[in-house]
Short mmCIF file of C-alpha atoms in Angstrom, two decimals:
data_model
loop_
_atom_site.label_atom_id
_atom_site.label_comp_id
_atom_site.label_asym_id
_atom_site.label_seq_id
_atom_site.Cartn_x
_atom_site.Cartn_y
_atom_site.Cartn_z
CA MET A 1 47.60 112.43 -39.37
CA THR A 2 48.70 110.24 -36.32
CA THR A 3 52.12 110.35 -34.70
CA SER A 4 52.82 106.52 -34.03
CA ALA A 5 55.02 105.09 -31.55
CA PRO A 6 58.08 103.70 -33.13
CA LYS A 7 58.30 99.82 -33.41
CA GLY A 8 60.38 98.23 -30.58
CA ALA A 9 59.29 100.91 -28.20
CA SER A 10 59.19 100.16 -24.56
CA THR A 11 56.09 98.64 -23.17
CA TRP A 12 55.88 100.92 -20.24
CA PRO A 13 52.86 103.29 -20.77
CA VAL A 14 54.51 106.18 -19.71
CA THR A 15 57.35 105.84 -22.40
CA ARG A 16 55.01 104.79 -24.94
CA VAL A 17 52.70 107.73 -24.46
CA LEU A 18 55.67 110.14 -23.96
CA ARG A 19 57.39 108.90 -27.20
CA ASP A 20 54.16 110.14 -29.09
CA ARG A 21 54.39 113.64 -29.72
CA ASN A 22 50.68 114.28 -29.73
CA ALA A 23 50.08 112.21 -26.66
CA GLY A 24 52.55 113.90 -24.63
CA LEU A 25 51.28 117.65 -25.74
CA TYR A 26 47.78 115.98 -24.38
CA LEU A 27 48.86 114.90 -21.36
CA GLY A 28 50.76 117.98 -20.69
CA GLY A 29 47.42 120.08 -21.27
CA VAL A 30 45.65 117.95 -18.86
CA LEU A 31 48.25 118.35 -16.13
CA VAL A 32 48.47 122.08 -16.15
CA SER A 33 44.81 122.75 -16.62
CA GLY A 34 44.22 120.03 -13.91
CA PHE A 35 46.23 121.50 -11.57
CA GLY A 36 44.61 124.68 -11.98
CA THR A 37 40.78 123.20 -12.00
CA SER A 38 41.60 121.24 -8.83
CA ALA A 39 42.69 124.02 -6.97
CA MET A 40 39.86 126.33 -8.21
CA TRP A 41 37.21 123.97 -7.37
CA LEU A 42 38.32 123.58 -3.64
CA VAL A 43 38.82 127.52 -3.01
CA ALA A 44 35.38 128.44 -4.61
CA GLY A 45 33.68 126.76 -1.57
CA ILE A 46 35.92 128.04 0.86
CA TRP A 47 35.79 131.81 -0.75
CA VAL A 48 31.93 131.45 -0.56
CA LYS A 49 31.90 130.12 3.26
CA ASP A 50 33.99 132.89 4.24
CA LEU A 51 32.29 135.65 2.56
CA THR A 52 28.87 134.32 3.79
CA GLY A 53 29.26 132.05 6.76
CA SER A 54 26.79 129.71 4.85
CA ASP A 55 27.28 126.00 4.29
CA GLY A 56 24.67 125.55 1.95
CA LEU A 57 26.22 128.15 -0.51
CA ALA A 58 29.43 126.73 -0.23
CA ALA A 59 28.04 123.46 -1.27
CA LEU A 60 26.17 125.16 -4.31
CA CYS A 61 29.77 125.84 -5.68
CA VAL A 62 30.14 122.25 -6.44
CA PHE A 63 26.33 122.19 -7.84
CA ALA A 64 26.99 124.91 -9.91
CA LEU A 65 30.12 122.92 -11.78
CA TRP A 66 28.27 119.73 -12.11
CA ALA A 67 24.98 121.06 -13.21
CA PRO A 68 25.86 121.57 -17.06
CA THR A 69 26.85 117.72 -17.11
CA LEU A 70 22.97 116.88 -17.10
CA ILE A 71 22.86 118.67 -20.65
CA GLY A 72 26.06 117.20 -21.55
CA PRO A 73 24.71 115.50 -24.93
CA ALA A 74 23.62 118.80 -26.22
CA LEU A 75 26.92 120.48 -25.03
CA GLY A 76 29.20 117.70 -26.79
CA THR A 77 27.26 118.00 -30.15
CA LEU A 78 29.35 121.28 -30.64
CA ALA A 79 32.50 119.13 -30.86
CA ASP A 80 30.76 117.44 -33.84
CA ARG A 81 30.14 120.75 -35.69
CA VAL A 82 33.44 122.46 -35.46
CA ARG A 83 37.09 121.57 -35.87
CA ARG A 84 38.26 119.91 -32.38
CA ARG A 85 41.82 121.47 -32.10
CA PRO A 86 40.68 125.39 -32.46
CA LEU A 87 37.70 124.26 -30.28
CA LEU A 88 40.09 123.25 -27.42
CA VAL A 89 42.25 126.11 -27.85
CA TRP A 90 39.52 128.99 -27.69
CA THR A 91 37.94 127.18 -24.97
CA ASN A 92 40.85 127.30 -22.60
CA LEU A 93 41.60 130.87 -23.73
CA GLY A 94 37.87 131.69 -23.16
CA LEU A 95 38.13 130.27 -19.74
CA ALA A 96 41.29 132.00 -18.90
CA ALA A 97 39.75 135.24 -19.66
CA LEU A 98 36.63 134.45 -18.02
CA LEU A 99 38.19 133.81 -14.78
CA LEU A 100 39.79 137.07 -14.36
CA SER A 101 36.42 138.72 -13.61
CA LEU A 102 36.29 136.87 -10.34
CA PHE A 103 39.17 140.11 -9.30
CA ALA A 104 35.57 141.69 -9.14
CA VAL A 105 34.18 139.46 -6.20
CA ASP A 106 35.15 141.31 -2.93
CA SER A 107 31.86 140.95 -1.18
CA ALA A 108 29.04 138.58 -0.69
CA ASP A 109 26.89 140.89 -3.01
CA ALA A 110 29.30 139.93 -5.79
CA LEU A 111 29.04 136.30 -5.27
CA TRP A 112 26.60 136.04 -8.44
CA ILE A 113 29.69 136.78 -10.48
CA LEU A 114 31.44 133.80 -9.00
CA PHE A 115 28.38 131.33 -9.30
CA ALA A 116 27.94 132.64 -13.11
CA VAL A 117 31.62 132.12 -13.70
CA LEU A 118 31.39 128.27 -12.25
CA LEU A 119 28.19 127.40 -14.18
CA VAL A 120 30.14 128.54 -17.53
CA TYR A 121 33.43 126.93 -16.44
CA GLY A 122 31.33 123.52 -15.76
CA ALA A 123 29.71 123.96 -19.23
CA ALA A 124 32.84 124.61 -21.06
CA GLY A 125 34.45 121.47 -19.17
CA VAL A 126 31.84 119.31 -20.61
CA VAL A 127 32.66 120.71 -24.17
CA HIS A 128 36.17 120.68 -23.54
CA ASP A 129 35.96 116.94 -22.41
CA ALA A 130 34.05 115.95 -25.54
CA ALA A 131 36.44 117.91 -27.85
CA GLU A 132 39.47 116.41 -26.24
CA SER A 133 38.15 112.93 -26.23
CA THR A 134 37.36 113.12 -29.89
CA LEU A 135 40.57 114.82 -30.88
CA VAL A 136 42.50 112.05 -28.91
CA ALA A 137 41.06 109.23 -31.00
CA THR A 138 42.27 110.95 -34.10
CA ALA A 139 45.67 112.61 -33.02
CA VAL A 140 46.85 109.73 -30.85
CA ASP A 141 47.85 106.19 -32.22
CA ARG A 142 45.05 103.87 -31.36
CA GLN A 143 47.30 101.22 -29.68
CA LEU A 144 47.99 104.07 -27.17
CA LEU A 145 44.44 105.09 -26.01
CA GLY A 146 44.17 102.89 -23.26
CA ASP A 147 47.56 103.86 -22.08
CA PHE A 148 46.75 107.55 -22.67
CA ASN A 149 43.52 107.19 -20.81
CA GLY A 150 45.11 105.46 -17.94
CA LEU A 151 47.61 108.02 -17.70
CA ARG A 152 45.07 110.98 -17.81
CA MET A 153 43.30 109.36 -14.95
CA THR A 154 46.85 109.39 -12.79
CA ALA A 155 47.42 112.91 -14.01
CA ASN A 156 44.13 113.85 -12.76
CA GLU A 157 44.08 112.28 -9.55
CA GLY A 158 47.73 113.17 -8.84
CA MET A 159 46.50 117.10 -9.24
CA LYS A 160 43.90 116.37 -6.78
CA LEU A 161 46.33 115.45 -4.16
CA LEU A 162 48.55 118.32 -4.84
CA ALA A 163 46.69 121.08 -6.32
CA PRO A 164 44.14 121.54 -3.45
CA LEU A 165 46.84 122.21 -0.88
CA ALA A 166 48.47 124.57 -3.11
CA GLY A 167 45.40 126.18 -3.85
CA ALA A 168 44.39 126.51 -0.09
CA GLY A 169 47.71 128.05 0.60
CA LEU A 170 47.63 130.61 -2.17
CA TYR A 171 44.09 131.31 -0.88
CA ALA A 172 44.89 131.80 2.68
CA ALA A 173 47.84 134.21 1.79
CA TYR A 174 46.60 136.29 -1.20
CA GLY A 175 42.64 135.53 -1.36
CA GLY A 176 40.52 133.96 -4.00
CA ALA A 177 41.21 136.13 -6.71
CA ARG A 178 44.81 135.16 -6.96
CA VAL A 179 43.72 131.66 -7.20
CA ALA A 180 41.52 132.21 -10.26
CA LEU A 181 44.63 134.16 -11.68
CA LEU A 182 46.51 130.94 -11.25
CA ASP A 183 43.87 129.00 -12.86
CA ALA A 184 43.68 131.49 -15.60
CA LEU A 185 47.25 130.88 -16.28
CA THR A 186 47.00 127.12 -16.49
CA PHE A 187 44.42 127.28 -19.02
CA ALA A 188 46.77 129.76 -21.18
CA LEU A 189 49.57 127.37 -20.76
CA ALA A 190 47.26 124.42 -21.77
CA ALA A 191 45.93 126.30 -25.01
CA GLY A 192 49.48 126.69 -26.20
CA LEU A 193 50.02 122.75 -25.89
CA TYR A 194 46.90 122.17 -27.99
CA ALA A 195 47.82 124.61 -30.31
CA LEU A 196 51.20 122.62 -31.03
CA LEU A 197 49.30 119.39 -31.75
CA ARG A 198 49.97 118.10 -35.35
CA VAL A 199 46.67 116.87 -36.54
CA HIS A 200 44.90 117.19 -39.94
CA GLU A 201 41.11 117.98 -39.26
CA PRO A 202 39.12 118.51 -42.38
CA LYS A 203 36.18 121.05 -42.02
CA PRO A 204 33.08 119.34 -40.60
CA ARG A 205 30.20 119.22 -43.23
CA PRO A 206 27.27 121.40 -42.44
CA ALA A 207 24.71 119.60 -40.42
CA PRO A 208 21.78 118.33 -42.39
CA THR A 209 19.56 118.09 -39.16
CA GLY A 210 18.95 120.50 -36.12
CA TRP A 211 20.56 120.38 -32.95
CA ARG A 212 18.36 118.40 -31.03
CA THR A 213 18.10 115.48 -33.84
CA GLN A 214 22.25 115.49 -33.82
CA THR A 215 22.02 115.08 -29.90
CA ALA A 216 19.83 112.35 -29.98
CA GLU A 217 21.80 110.44 -32.77
CA GLY A 218 24.69 110.17 -30.21
CA ALA A 219 22.57 108.89 -27.39
CA ARG A 220 20.85 106.38 -30.17
CA TYR A 221 24.28 105.08 -31.36
CA LEU A 222 25.50 104.53 -27.64
CA TRP A 223 22.40 102.51 -26.70
CA GLY A 224 22.34 100.55 -29.95
CA HIS A 225 26.07 99.51 -29.87
CA ALA A 226 26.42 96.09 -28.41
CA THR A 227 29.77 96.52 -26.92
CA LEU A 228 29.23 100.42 -25.56
CA ARG A 229 25.69 99.83 -23.82
CA PRO A 230 26.81 97.33 -21.02
CA LEU A 231 29.88 99.29 -20.48
CA VAL A 232 28.42 102.66 -20.05
CA VAL A 233 25.41 101.21 -17.96
CA ALA A 234 27.77 99.19 -15.62
CA GLY A 235 29.83 102.68 -15.35
CA GLY A 236 26.82 104.60 -14.47
CA THR A 237 25.71 102.11 -11.99
CA THR A 238 28.97 102.06 -10.26
CA MET A 239 29.17 105.90 -10.15
CA LEU A 240 25.60 105.63 -8.57
CA PHE A 241 26.75 103.24 -5.74
CA SER A 242 30.10 105.44 -5.27
CA GLY A 243 27.77 108.35 -4.57
CA LEU A 244 25.98 106.39 -2.11
CA ASN A 245 28.94 105.10 -0.63
CA GLY A 246 30.50 108.12 -0.44
CA ALA A 247 27.75 109.44 1.51
CA ALA A 248 28.68 107.27 4.58
CA ILE A 249 32.33 108.36 4.72
CA TYR A 250 31.94 110.54 7.56
CA ALA A 251 30.01 107.86 9.43
CA VAL A 252 33.03 105.51 8.81
CA ALA A 253 35.47 107.70 10.22
CA GLU A 254 33.18 108.13 13.19
CA GLY A 255 32.67 104.62 13.74
CA LEU A 256 36.54 104.25 14.02
CA GLY A 257 36.60 106.98 16.62
CA ARG A 258 38.16 109.36 14.33
CA SER A 259 37.39 113.19 13.88
CA PRO A 260 35.91 114.28 10.49
CA ALA A 261 39.30 115.38 9.48
CA TYR A 262 40.39 111.75 9.05
CA VAL A 263 38.19 111.58 5.84
CA GLY A 264 40.94 113.56 4.20
CA VAL A 265 43.44 110.66 5.00
CA LEU A 266 40.93 108.26 3.14
CA TYR A 267 40.44 110.45 0.12
CA VAL A 268 44.48 110.67 -0.25
CA ALA A 269 44.67 106.74 0.26
CA GLN A 270 41.90 106.59 -2.57
CA GLY A 271 43.63 108.99 -4.81
CA ALA A 272 46.90 107.09 -4.65
CA GLY A 273 45.15 103.77 -5.69
CA SER A 274 43.59 105.98 -8.44
CA VAL A 275 47.31 106.95 -9.43
CA ALA A 276 48.64 103.28 -9.54
CA ILE A 277 45.80 101.90 -11.65
CA GLY A 278 46.20 104.53 -14.20
CA LEU A 279 49.60 103.70 -14.85
CA ALA A 280 48.85 100.25 -15.31
CA ALA A 281 45.39 100.62 -17.06
CA GLY A 282 46.83 100.23 -20.64
CA PRO A 283 48.93 97.19 -20.38
CA LEU A 284 45.81 95.67 -18.16
CA LEU A 285 43.30 96.72 -20.94
CA ARG A 286 45.73 94.80 -23.66
CA ARG A 287 45.50 91.85 -21.42
CA LEU A 288 42.18 91.57 -20.48
CA GLY A 289 39.80 93.54 -22.69
CA GLU A 290 37.52 96.23 -21.82
CA ARG A 291 34.65 94.25 -20.18
CA ARG A 292 37.17 91.82 -18.16
CA PHE A 293 39.02 94.95 -16.91
CA ALA A 294 36.01 96.77 -15.88
CA GLY A 295 34.47 93.77 -14.15
CA CYS A 296 37.57 92.96 -12.49
CA GLY A 297 37.53 96.65 -11.23
CA ILE A 298 33.83 96.51 -10.30
CA ALA A 299 34.52 93.09 -8.07
CA LEU A 300 37.27 94.81 -6.38
CA THR A 301 35.34 97.81 -5.34
CA ALA A 302 32.46 95.69 -4.21
CA VAL A 303 34.71 93.70 -1.77
CA ALA A 304 36.78 96.72 -0.60
CA VAL A 305 33.25 98.47 0.15
CA THR A 306 32.15 95.89 1.98
CA ALA A 307 35.21 95.48 4.19
CA ARG A 308 34.93 99.28 5.04
CA ALA A 309 32.12 98.08 7.39
CA LEU A 310 34.75 96.60 9.76
CA PRO A 311 35.89 98.95 12.64
CA TYR A 312 39.56 98.71 12.06
CA ASP A 313 41.91 101.39 10.93
CA THR A 314 43.94 99.31 8.73
CA VAL A 315 41.17 97.63 7.01
CA VAL A 316 39.50 100.52 6.23
CA LEU A 317 42.69 102.34 4.81
CA ALA A 318 43.37 99.31 2.78
CA SER A 319 39.68 99.50 1.45
CA ALA A 320 40.26 103.15 0.59
CA VAL A 321 43.35 102.16 -1.66
CA ALA A 322 41.34 99.23 -3.19
CA VAL A 323 38.42 101.40 -4.09
CA GLY A 324 40.97 103.99 -5.69
CA VAL A 325 42.13 100.97 -7.83
CA GLY A 326 38.87 99.48 -8.73
CA LEU A 327 36.85 102.40 -9.32
CA PRO A 328 38.46 104.08 -12.25
CA CYS A 329 38.65 100.86 -14.14
CA VAL A 330 35.30 100.60 -15.67
CA LEU A 331 35.74 104.67 -16.40
CA ILE A 332 38.69 104.00 -18.27
CA ALA A 333 37.07 100.83 -20.19
CA ALA A 334 34.29 102.76 -21.03
CA VAL A 335 35.90 105.65 -22.50
CA THR A 336 38.31 104.10 -24.28
CA ALA A 337 35.67 101.76 -25.96
CA VAL A 338 33.77 104.95 -26.90
CA GLN A 339 36.64 106.24 -28.69
CA ARG A 340 37.67 103.07 -30.49
CA GLU A 341 34.05 102.07 -31.36
CA THR A 342 32.50 105.44 -32.32
CA PRO A 343 32.81 106.85 -35.84
CA ASP A 344 34.65 110.30 -35.92
CA ALA A 345 31.20 112.19 -36.95
CA LEU A 346 29.57 111.11 -34.21
CA LEU A 347 32.44 110.94 -31.57
CA GLY A 348 31.58 114.26 -29.87
CA ARG A 349 28.26 113.66 -28.88
CA THR A 350 28.51 110.27 -28.26
CA THR A 351 31.24 110.89 -25.79
CA ALA A 352 29.44 113.80 -23.93
CA THR A 353 26.69 111.27 -23.87
CA ALA A 354 28.84 108.54 -22.21
CA ASN A 355 30.23 111.14 -19.90
CA THR A 356 26.57 112.23 -18.55
CA LEU A 357 25.66 108.70 -18.23
CA LEU A 358 28.93 108.00 -16.30
CA LEU A 359 29.25 110.83 -14.17
CA ALA A 360 25.84 112.26 -13.29
CA PRO A 361 24.67 109.31 -11.12
CA THR A 362 27.34 110.20 -8.60
CA ALA A 363 25.41 113.32 -7.49
CA VAL A 364 22.37 111.31 -7.07
CA GLY A 365 24.01 108.71 -5.30
CA LEU A 366 25.27 111.39 -3.15
CA ALA A 367 21.84 112.85 -2.38
CA ILE A 368 20.00 109.53 -1.80
CA GLY A 369 22.85 108.31 0.41
CA ALA A 370 22.77 111.62 2.56
CA GLY A 371 19.34 110.22 3.34
CA LEU A 372 19.99 107.01 3.87
CA VAL A 373 22.95 107.18 6.41
CA GLU A 374 20.71 108.88 8.52
CA LEU A 375 18.09 105.97 8.68
CA VAL A 376 20.26 102.92 8.12
CA PRO A 377 23.52 101.97 10.30
CA HIS A 378 26.60 102.57 8.08
CA GLN A 379 27.93 99.09 8.48
CA VAL A 380 24.55 97.63 7.02
CA LEU A 381 24.54 100.08 4.09
CA LEU A 382 28.12 99.37 3.23
CA ALA A 383 27.68 95.64 3.24
CA VAL A 384 24.48 95.75 1.19
CA LEU A 385 26.04 98.16 -1.49
CA GLY A 386 28.96 95.95 -1.79
CA LEU A 387 26.86 93.00 -2.58
CA VAL A 388 24.30 94.72 -4.98
CA ARG A 389 27.44 96.32 -6.49
CA LEU A 390 28.65 92.67 -7.85
CA VAL A 391 25.04 92.35 -9.79
CA THR A 392 26.64 94.98 -12.32
CA VAL A 393 29.57 92.74 -13.08
CA VAL A 394 27.15 90.30 -14.53
CA PRO A 395 26.55 91.60 -18.19
CA LEU A 396 30.39 92.33 -18.49
CA LEU A 397 30.81 88.37 -17.78
CA ARG A 398 28.71 87.39 -20.92
CA ARG A 399 30.30 86.68 -24.14
CA GLN A 400 31.60 89.75 -25.96
CA PRO A 401 30.50 90.26 -29.29
CA SER A 402 33.24 90.20 -32.04
CA ARG A 403 34.31 93.30 -33.43
CA VAL A 404 32.47 92.19 -36.74
CA SER A 405 28.97 91.77 -34.96
CA ALA A 406 29.56 94.92 -32.95
CA SER A 407 30.49 96.92 -36.38
CA VAL A 408 27.29 95.50 -37.92
CA THR A 409 24.99 96.85 -34.52
CA SER A 410 26.76 100.29 -34.75
CA ASP A 411 26.36 100.61 -38.40
CA LYS A 412 22.71 99.82 -38.05
CA SER A 413 22.28 101.99 -35.31
CA SER A 414 24.21 104.94 -37.45
CA SER A 415 21.93 104.26 -40.45
CA ASP A 416 19.00 104.56 -38.58
CA ALA A 417 20.49 107.99 -36.89
CA ASN A 418 21.22 109.32 -40.45
CA PRO A 419 18.76 107.88 -42.82
CA ALA A 420 19.69 108.29 -46.48
#
């Protein structure tokens, strides 16, 4: 059952989404849980650094949170085997309970508890994202999907600007366990909001095949779909380049004669750009379509990355804002297209597969970039990255298949994945 926006409603995306009861509840859940998550992600590294003095162990916190995305397709299959709203509610409640175990972390000897919690946290996040994206496609008016995904990006980026400061302050005053408690409370509140959703979900049919086969069906469908494949490939390639570009950020600050702390200013500028594009994403998607919207974002990012090689503060700040505007476009376009084009029975594992292909390349790019920035002047690296990134726009400029032809392709892929 979908709650539709009333006819004649304002086209301003915030109004359109908030008029839809389910969309508003979802967005509330994203805001509160995103606040706690952003605070905890920062504090985990600080906590480990304080207890051990090790930069390497502090960096492992980020790895522990990201590692489960590598098996995202298998984790996302769970969202297709059970009802999604209860899964969201219980996942949030489970994380709330799990975070309370961090009160036992009071010395370096107890850090294994923190790392174990972070691994489970990351895995639960993969399942949560797959279930949320899947249920959104059912519970929210399909005409609002672009607006919702854009506003979700705005909410996430807004929390990344505010929550780390709050988390760091709370940590400095009361320690890491209190930040974990804050995060637990936000998950409990999000569970309550998800429980209020009005959506009818039939009980999923028993799976006729094993877990591995089901996971492969999502990947096969995604790769065989004429609309989704180029978007996801372009998105993954873009995020790979973003990792390479991100590795050079400290060299950029040094080239400007600034301290490493200046990087924080650039991240704030980039976050502001992402907040802005999230507000405009819905109308732009409707006007341009997923491919052109993604292509414009990639092109803008390519120009901005190239400009970042220039040794001028104003140019570098402007390029940070432009990267913040351009980078999310392909992600929003890909996620929205997956929600619109994928059958409900495949949506959980297809979403998780898409998320892995879109996000995991960032970590690879950071690792490769960390080596390249030591060997190549950052100005040359950024200029090359900007030019090469434009190549990823080419597949998006080709004639987009009609909904009918894309449907035929996807039906064939679905039929291959589910033989009679």
